[in-house]
């Protein structure tokens, strides 16, 4: 079986940027996302740069059997991941009680269940190759999120899960890193129904910069990577204020984005 780097949510934004960075460093890639056309275009672009052409696997990871089907497709091609990049995810902006329940459940399925399933499905080859897992969370993982309650909660799960997996897999020589960007200009914001304001403009970092820092962090086996200067201060500042103050501040910030 040939080792590859598996990247989910690779059709745009941070996922596509991560694919470019991993390819530049000589990794053979498997790209997973719903949109085959965008994946194929990205694979063609990487191949045109002289890198190995990535394998394209269109899949909707919100579906319960998606991870199993991805595994079967890899096995049929003689491939196994030594690095898994769990980037696929989305958010929804609005009050919890006002948002569609099915869409919120789908968000949990993608942001939490699929990420966990992919980590579990390939943990054996990752450990055997002494590879790594890069989970894309968000600075939202450190905060309560009125106005995006479920999204913030899913990203808190990703942070906690990654730190636990890091402790469990360290004895096997596996690198496990969580990537926690702030606002990033991408399709994510439009899908979430989020209108970036001044706060987002100050903190935002480009997908390419996020991908570069994420790759370097994983290779250096960092616990957490927070791209950009402003974002790095957030966990420190949270220690200075009571939780009730943070809750109110986040709520007011979210309201301004409507």
mmCIF file of C-alpha atoms in Angstrom:
data_model
loop_
_atom_site.group_PDB
_atom_site.id
_atom_site.type_symbol
_atom_site.label_atom_id
_atom_site.label_comp_id
_atom_site.label_asym_id
_atom_site.label_seq_id
_atom_site.Cartn_x
_atom_site.Cartn_y
_atom_site.Cartn_z
ATOM 1 C CA UNK A 1 0.000 0.000 0.000
ATOM 2 C CA UNK A 2 1.344 3.422 -0.998
ATOM 3 C CA UNK A 3 1.220 6.159 1.675
ATOM 4 C CA UNK A 4 -0.657 9.356 0.788
ATOM 5 C CA UNK A 5 -1.847 12.545 2.433
ATOM 6 C CA UNK A 6 -5.646 12.674 2.608
ATOM 7 C CA UNK A 7 -7.180 16.180 2.656
ATOM 8 C CA UNK A 8 -10.913 16.745 3.128
ATOM 9 C CA UNK A 9 -12.803 19.855 2.107
ATOM 10 C CA UNK A 10 -10.141 20.355 -0.546
ATOM 11 C CA UNK A 11 -12.286 22.000 -3.232
ATOM 12 C CA UNK A 12 -11.797 25.589 -2.025
ATOM 13 C CA UNK A 13 -10.511 27.903 0.689
ATOM 14 C CA UNK A 14 -8.151 26.568 3.333
ATOM 15 C CA UNK A 15 -8.494 22.993 2.040
ATOM 16 C CA UNK A 16 -7.351 23.888 -1.470
ATOM 17 C CA UNK A 17 -4.506 25.989 -0.039
ATOM 18 C CA UNK A 18 -3.418 23.100 2.174
ATOM 19 C CA UNK A 19 -3.379 20.818 -0.864
ATOM 20 C CA UNK A 20 -1.072 23.239 -2.667
ATOM 21 C CA UNK A 21 1.313 23.447 0.292
ATOM 22 C CA UNK A 22 1.493 19.703 0.890
ATOM 23 C CA UNK A 23 2.046 19.123 -2.845
ATOM 24 C CA UNK A 24 4.857 21.696 -2.882
ATOM 25 C CA UNK A 25 6.589 19.685 -0.172
ATOM 26 C CA UNK A 26 6.412 16.458 -2.153
ATOM 27 C CA UNK A 27 3.379 14.754 -0.630
ATOM 28 C CA UNK A 28 1.216 12.572 -2.843
ATOM 29 C CA UNK A 29 -2.361 13.666 -2.234
ATOM 30 C CA UNK A 30 -5.883 12.326 -2.108
ATOM 31 C CA UNK A 31 -8.420 15.156 -2.344
ATOM 32 C CA UNK A 32 -11.903 14.661 -0.890
ATOM 33 C CA UNK A 33 -14.892 17.017 -1.207
ATOM 34 C CA UNK A 34 -18.390 17.060 -2.663
ATOM 35 C CA UNK A 35 -17.597 18.984 -5.862
ATOM 36 C CA UNK A 36 -15.751 16.849 -8.387
ATOM 37 C CA UNK A 37 -15.213 19.651 -10.907
ATOM 38 C CA UNK A 38 -13.383 21.857 -8.406
ATOM 39 C CA UNK A 39 -11.307 18.915 -7.167
ATOM 40 C CA UNK A 40 -10.350 17.983 -10.720
ATOM 41 C CA UNK A 41 -9.335 21.564 -11.508
ATOM 42 C CA UNK A 42 -7.150 21.667 -8.408
ATOM 43 C CA UNK A 43 -5.587 18.303 -9.253
ATOM 44 C CA UNK A 44 -4.835 19.530 -12.788
ATOM 45 C CA UNK A 45 -3.221 22.695 -11.399
ATOM 46 C CA UNK A 46 -0.989 20.712 -9.047
ATOM 47 C CA UNK A 47 -0.012 18.293 -11.823
ATOM 48 C CA UNK A 48 0.779 21.202 -14.153
ATOM 49 C CA UNK A 49 3.284 22.489 -11.592
ATOM 50 C CA UNK A 50 5.287 19.283 -11.963
ATOM 51 C CA UNK A 51 3.968 17.543 -8.849
ATOM 52 C CA UNK A 52 2.323 14.126 -8.705
ATOM 53 C CA UNK A 53 -1.293 14.424 -9.790
ATOM 54 C CA UNK A 54 -3.565 13.999 -6.755
ATOM 55 C CA UNK A 55 -6.196 11.305 -6.609
ATOM 56 C CA UNK A 56 -9.679 12.836 -6.631
ATOM 57 C CA UNK A 57 -12.402 11.243 -4.488
ATOM 58 C CA UNK A 58 -15.748 13.078 -4.633
ATOM 59 C CA UNK A 59 -17.689 12.337 -1.442
ATOM 60 C CA UNK A 60 -20.289 13.995 0.750
ATOM 61 C CA UNK A 61 -18.882 13.412 4.221
ATOM 62 C CA UNK A 62 -22.189 14.365 5.818
ATOM 63 C CA UNK A 63 -23.474 10.933 4.734
ATOM 64 C CA UNK A 64 -23.127 8.168 7.359
ATOM 65 C CA UNK A 65 -21.345 5.718 5.027
ATOM 66 C CA UNK A 66 -19.031 8.263 3.361
ATOM 67 C CA UNK A 67 -15.893 7.448 5.349
ATOM 68 C CA UNK A 68 -16.336 3.731 4.710
ATOM 69 C CA UNK A 69 -16.658 4.401 0.966
ATOM 70 C CA UNK A 70 -13.548 6.587 0.984
ATOM 71 C CA UNK A 71 -11.640 3.779 2.685
ATOM 72 C CA UNK A 72 -12.826 1.251 0.132
ATOM 73 C CA UNK A 73 -11.843 3.514 -2.767
ATOM 74 C CA UNK A 74 -8.355 3.999 -1.322
ATOM 75 C CA UNK A 75 -7.875 0.288 -0.754
ATOM 76 C CA UNK A 76 -8.968 -0.485 -4.323
ATOM 77 C CA UNK A 77 -6.197 1.821 -5.582
ATOM 78 C CA UNK A 78 -3.540 0.461 -3.232
ATOM 79 C CA UNK A 79 -3.393 3.648 -1.152
ATOM 80 C CA UNK A 80 -3.399 4.299 2.579
ATOM 81 C CA UNK A 81 -3.102 7.608 4.452
ATOM 82 C CA UNK A 82 -0.030 8.335 6.521
ATOM 83 C CA UNK A 83 -1.302 11.892 7.050
ATOM 84 C CA UNK A 84 -4.961 12.909 7.405
ATOM 85 C CA UNK A 85 -5.979 16.558 7.173
ATOM 86 C CA UNK A 86 -9.508 16.966 8.519
ATOM 87 C CA UNK A 87 -10.487 20.297 7.021
ATOM 88 C CA UNK A 88 -14.081 19.720 5.846
ATOM 89 C CA UNK A 89 -16.633 21.695 7.813
ATOM 90 C CA UNK A 90 -19.155 24.508 7.695
ATOM 91 C CA UNK A 91 -20.971 26.950 9.963
ATOM 92 C CA UNK A 92 -24.403 28.538 10.158
ATOM 93 C CA UNK A 93 -24.995 32.055 11.421
ATOM 94 C CA UNK A 94 -28.170 32.758 13.416
ATOM 95 C CA UNK A 95 -29.982 31.964 16.641
ATOM 96 C CA UNK A 96 -30.044 28.260 17.478
ATOM 97 C CA UNK A 97 -33.854 28.128 17.702
ATOM 98 C CA UNK A 98 -34.311 29.948 14.403
ATOM 99 C CA UNK A 99 -31.984 27.830 12.262
ATOM 100 C CA UNK A 100 -33.103 24.700 10.431
ATOM 101 C CA UNK A 101 -32.660 21.665 12.648
ATOM 102 C CA UNK A 102 -31.629 19.354 9.797
ATOM 103 C CA UNK A 103 -28.885 21.747 8.667
ATOM 104 C CA UNK A 104 -27.575 22.047 12.217
ATOM 105 C CA UNK A 105 -27.546 18.267 12.530
ATOM 106 C CA UNK A 106 -25.647 18.083 9.224
ATOM 107 C CA UNK A 107 -23.112 20.540 10.638
ATOM 108 C CA UNK A 108 -22.510 18.250 13.604
ATOM 109 C CA UNK A 109 -22.243 15.265 11.268
ATOM 110 C CA UNK A 110 -19.552 16.940 9.175
ATOM 111 C CA UNK A 111 -17.634 18.952 11.773
ATOM 112 C CA UNK A 112 -17.642 16.276 14.489
ATOM 113 C CA UNK A 113 -18.676 12.807 13.348
ATOM 114 C CA UNK A 114 -16.885 12.725 9.982
ATOM 115 C CA UNK A 115 -13.692 14.142 11.493
ATOM 116 C CA UNK A 116 -13.773 11.514 14.227
ATOM 117 C CA UNK A 117 -14.612 8.712 11.797
ATOM 118 C CA UNK A 118 -11.754 9.628 9.459
ATOM 119 C CA UNK A 119 -9.286 9.744 12.341
ATOM 120 C CA UNK A 120 -10.484 6.342 13.562
ATOM 121 C CA UNK A 121 -10.617 4.727 10.121
ATOM 122 C CA UNK A 122 -6.957 5.424 9.327
ATOM 123 C CA UNK A 123 -5.349 5.413 12.753
ATOM 124 C CA UNK A 124 -3.562 2.103 12.070
ATOM 125 C CA UNK A 125 -1.678 3.141 8.893
ATOM 126 C CA UNK A 126 -0.993 6.595 10.362
ATOM 127 C CA UNK A 127 0.662 4.988 13.390
ATOM 128 C CA UNK A 128 2.497 2.418 11.264
ATOM 129 C CA UNK A 129 3.994 5.145 9.069
ATOM 130 C CA UNK A 130 4.607 7.436 12.077
ATOM 131 C CA UNK A 131 2.593 10.040 10.214
ATOM 132 C CA UNK A 132 0.254 12.742 11.419
ATOM 133 C CA UNK A 133 -3.196 14.244 11.807
ATOM 134 C CA UNK A 134 -3.970 17.916 11.195
ATOM 135 C CA UNK A 135 -7.445 18.907 12.385
ATOM 136 C CA UNK A 136 -8.801 22.283 11.324
ATOM 137 C CA UNK A 137 -10.688 23.918 14.174
ATOM 138 C CA UNK A 138 -11.108 27.667 14.706
ATOM 139 C CA UNK A 139 -10.417 30.380 17.239
ATOM 140 C CA UNK A 140 -14.117 29.839 17.960
ATOM 141 C CA UNK A 141 -13.075 26.687 19.837
ATOM 142 C CA UNK A 142 -11.958 28.852 22.752
ATOM 143 C CA UNK A 143 -15.216 30.811 23.011
ATOM 144 C CA UNK A 144 -18.945 30.419 23.623
ATOM 145 C CA UNK A 145 -20.792 31.412 20.472
ATOM 146 C CA UNK A 146 -24.255 32.965 20.753
ATOM 147 C CA UNK A 147 -25.359 33.521 17.189
ATOM 148 C CA UNK A 148 -23.379 30.482 16.002
ATOM 149 C CA UNK A 149 -23.894 28.199 18.989
ATOM 150 C CA UNK A 150 -23.571 24.813 17.312
ATOM 151 C CA UNK A 151 -20.620 25.813 15.127
ATOM 152 C CA UNK A 152 -18.611 27.116 18.083
ATOM 153 C CA UNK A 153 -19.436 23.949 20.033
ATOM 154 C CA UNK A 154 -18.289 21.698 17.196
ATOM 155 C CA UNK A 155 -14.972 23.529 17.005
ATOM 156 C CA UNK A 156 -14.510 23.186 20.768
ATOM 157 C CA UNK A 157 -14.952 19.443 20.235
ATOM 158 C CA UNK A 158 -12.267 19.457 17.541
ATOM 159 C CA UNK A 159 -9.812 21.222 19.856
ATOM 160 C CA UNK A 160 -10.456 18.878 22.778
ATOM 161 C CA UNK A 161 -10.442 15.754 20.599
ATOM 162 C CA UNK A 162 -7.183 16.736 18.917
ATOM 163 C CA UNK A 163 -5.398 17.390 22.195
ATOM 164 C CA UNK A 164 -6.529 14.018 23.529
ATOM 165 C CA UNK A 165 -5.449 12.183 20.363
ATOM 166 C CA UNK A 166 -2.111 13.962 20.557
ATOM 167 C CA UNK A 167 -1.528 12.486 24.022
ATOM 168 C CA UNK A 168 -2.675 9.006 23.004
ATOM 169 C CA UNK A 169 -0.676 8.829 19.766
ATOM 170 C CA UNK A 170 2.542 10.509 20.916
ATOM 171 C CA UNK A 171 4.059 7.185 22.104
ATOM 172 C CA UNK A 172 3.615 5.860 18.544
ATOM 173 C CA UNK A 173 5.533 8.753 16.987
ATOM 174 C CA UNK A 174 2.423 10.312 15.449
ATOM 175 C CA UNK A 175 2.201 14.101 15.132
ATOM 176 C CA UNK A 176 -1.218 15.560 15.973
ATOM 177 C CA UNK A 177 -1.876 19.282 15.541
ATOM 178 C CA UNK A 178 -4.953 21.485 15.681
ATOM 179 C CA UNK A 179 -5.149 24.503 13.363
ATOM 180 C CA UNK A 180 -7.214 27.369 14.806
ATOM 181 C CA UNK A 181 -7.533 30.253 12.335
ATOM 182 C CA UNK A 182 -9.606 33.356 12.824
ATOM 183 C CA UNK A 183 -11.655 34.917 10.008
ATOM 184 C CA UNK A 184 -10.480 33.700 6.599
ATOM 185 C CA UNK A 185 -11.846 35.104 3.308
ATOM 186 C CA UNK A 186 -13.495 32.046 1.740
ATOM 187 C CA UNK A 187 -16.783 30.439 0.732
ATOM 188 C CA UNK A 188 -17.299 29.546 4.407
ATOM 189 C CA UNK A 189 -18.591 33.016 5.281
ATOM 190 C CA UNK A 190 -21.144 33.113 2.457
ATOM 191 C CA UNK A 191 -22.429 29.626 3.329
ATOM 192 C CA UNK A 192 -22.702 30.559 7.002
ATOM 193 C CA UNK A 193 -24.675 33.720 6.208
ATOM 194 C CA UNK A 194 -21.947 35.794 7.852
ATOM 195 C CA UNK A 195 -21.090 39.353 6.803
ATOM 196 C CA UNK A 196 -17.537 40.240 7.847
ATOM 197 C CA UNK A 197 -17.115 43.562 9.634
ATOM 198 C CA UNK A 198 -14.189 45.645 10.846
ATOM 199 C CA UNK A 199 -13.344 43.084 13.540
ATOM 200 C CA UNK A 200 -12.940 40.380 10.921
ATOM 201 C CA UNK A 201 -10.879 42.643 8.678
ATOM 202 C CA UNK A 202 -8.381 43.241 11.488
ATOM 203 C CA UNK A 203 -7.970 39.569 12.372
ATOM 204 C CA UNK A 204 -8.284 37.871 8.974
ATOM 205 C CA UNK A 205 -5.445 35.873 7.408
ATOM 206 C CA UNK A 206 -5.420 34.560 3.828
ATOM 207 C CA UNK A 207 -6.066 30.849 3.154
ATOM 208 C CA UNK A 208 -2.524 30.520 1.757
ATOM 209 C CA UNK A 209 -0.979 31.942 4.941
ATOM 210 C CA UNK A 210 -3.162 29.714 7.121
ATOM 211 C CA UNK A 211 -2.116 26.673 5.090
ATOM 212 C CA UNK A 212 1.579 27.509 5.336
ATOM 213 C CA UNK A 213 1.423 27.902 9.103
ATOM 214 C CA UNK A 214 -0.671 24.763 9.460
ATOM 215 C CA UNK A 215 1.800 22.690 7.460
ATOM 216 C CA UNK A 216 4.797 24.008 9.372
ATOM 217 C CA UNK A 217 3.025 23.413 12.657
ATOM 218 C CA UNK A 218 2.238 19.800 11.841
ATOM 219 C CA UNK A 219 5.759 19.102 10.637
ATOM 220 C CA UNK A 220 7.129 20.656 13.856
ATOM 221 C CA UNK A 221 4.595 18.654 15.892
ATOM 222 C CA UNK A 222 3.060 21.723 17.507
ATOM 223 C CA UNK A 223 0.014 21.207 19.677
ATOM 224 C CA UNK A 224 -1.919 24.168 18.263
ATOM 225 C CA UNK A 225 -1.374 26.678 15.460
ATOM 226 C CA UNK A 226 -3.107 30.075 15.493
ATOM 227 C CA UNK A 227 -2.232 31.905 12.256
ATOM 228 C CA UNK A 228 -1.759 35.650 12.348
ATOM 229 C CA UNK A 229 -0.601 37.993 15.078
ATOM 230 C CA UNK A 230 -3.963 39.138 16.469
ATOM 231 C CA UNK A 231 -5.425 35.659 16.914
ATOM 232 C CA UNK A 232 -2.508 34.503 19.065
ATOM 233 C CA UNK A 233 -3.563 36.944 21.799
ATOM 234 C CA UNK A 234 -7.126 35.618 22.097
ATOM 235 C CA UNK A 235 -6.488 32.653 24.468
ATOM 236 C CA UNK A 236 -4.337 34.924 26.672
ATOM 237 C CA UNK A 237 -6.948 37.683 26.783
ATOM 238 C CA UNK A 238 -9.663 35.194 27.719
ATOM 239 C CA UNK A 239 -7.871 34.596 31.028
ATOM 240 C CA UNK A 240 -8.230 38.264 31.956
ATOM 241 C CA UNK A 241 -12.030 38.497 31.767
ATOM 242 C CA UNK A 242 -14.876 36.562 33.421
ATOM 243 C CA UNK A 243 -16.769 34.111 31.236
ATOM 244 C CA UNK A 244 -19.941 36.208 31.497
ATOM 245 C CA UNK A 245 -18.148 39.185 29.974
ATOM 246 C CA UNK A 246 -16.778 37.046 27.117
ATOM 247 C CA UNK A 247 -20.240 35.625 26.462
ATOM 248 C CA UNK A 248 -21.757 39.087 26.153
ATOM 249 C CA UNK A 249 -18.898 40.383 23.995
ATOM 250 C CA UNK A 250 -19.159 37.501 21.528
ATOM 251 C CA UNK A 251 -22.926 37.928 21.345
ATOM 252 C CA UNK A 252 -22.580 41.627 20.523
ATOM 253 C CA UNK A 253 -19.918 40.868 17.912
ATOM 254 C CA UNK A 254 -22.144 38.300 16.205
ATOM 255 C CA UNK A 255 -25.088 40.697 16.129
ATOM 256 C CA UNK A 256 -22.985 43.276 14.296
ATOM 257 C CA UNK A 257 -22.348 40.763 11.495
ATOM 258 C CA UNK A 258 -26.055 40.514 10.608
#
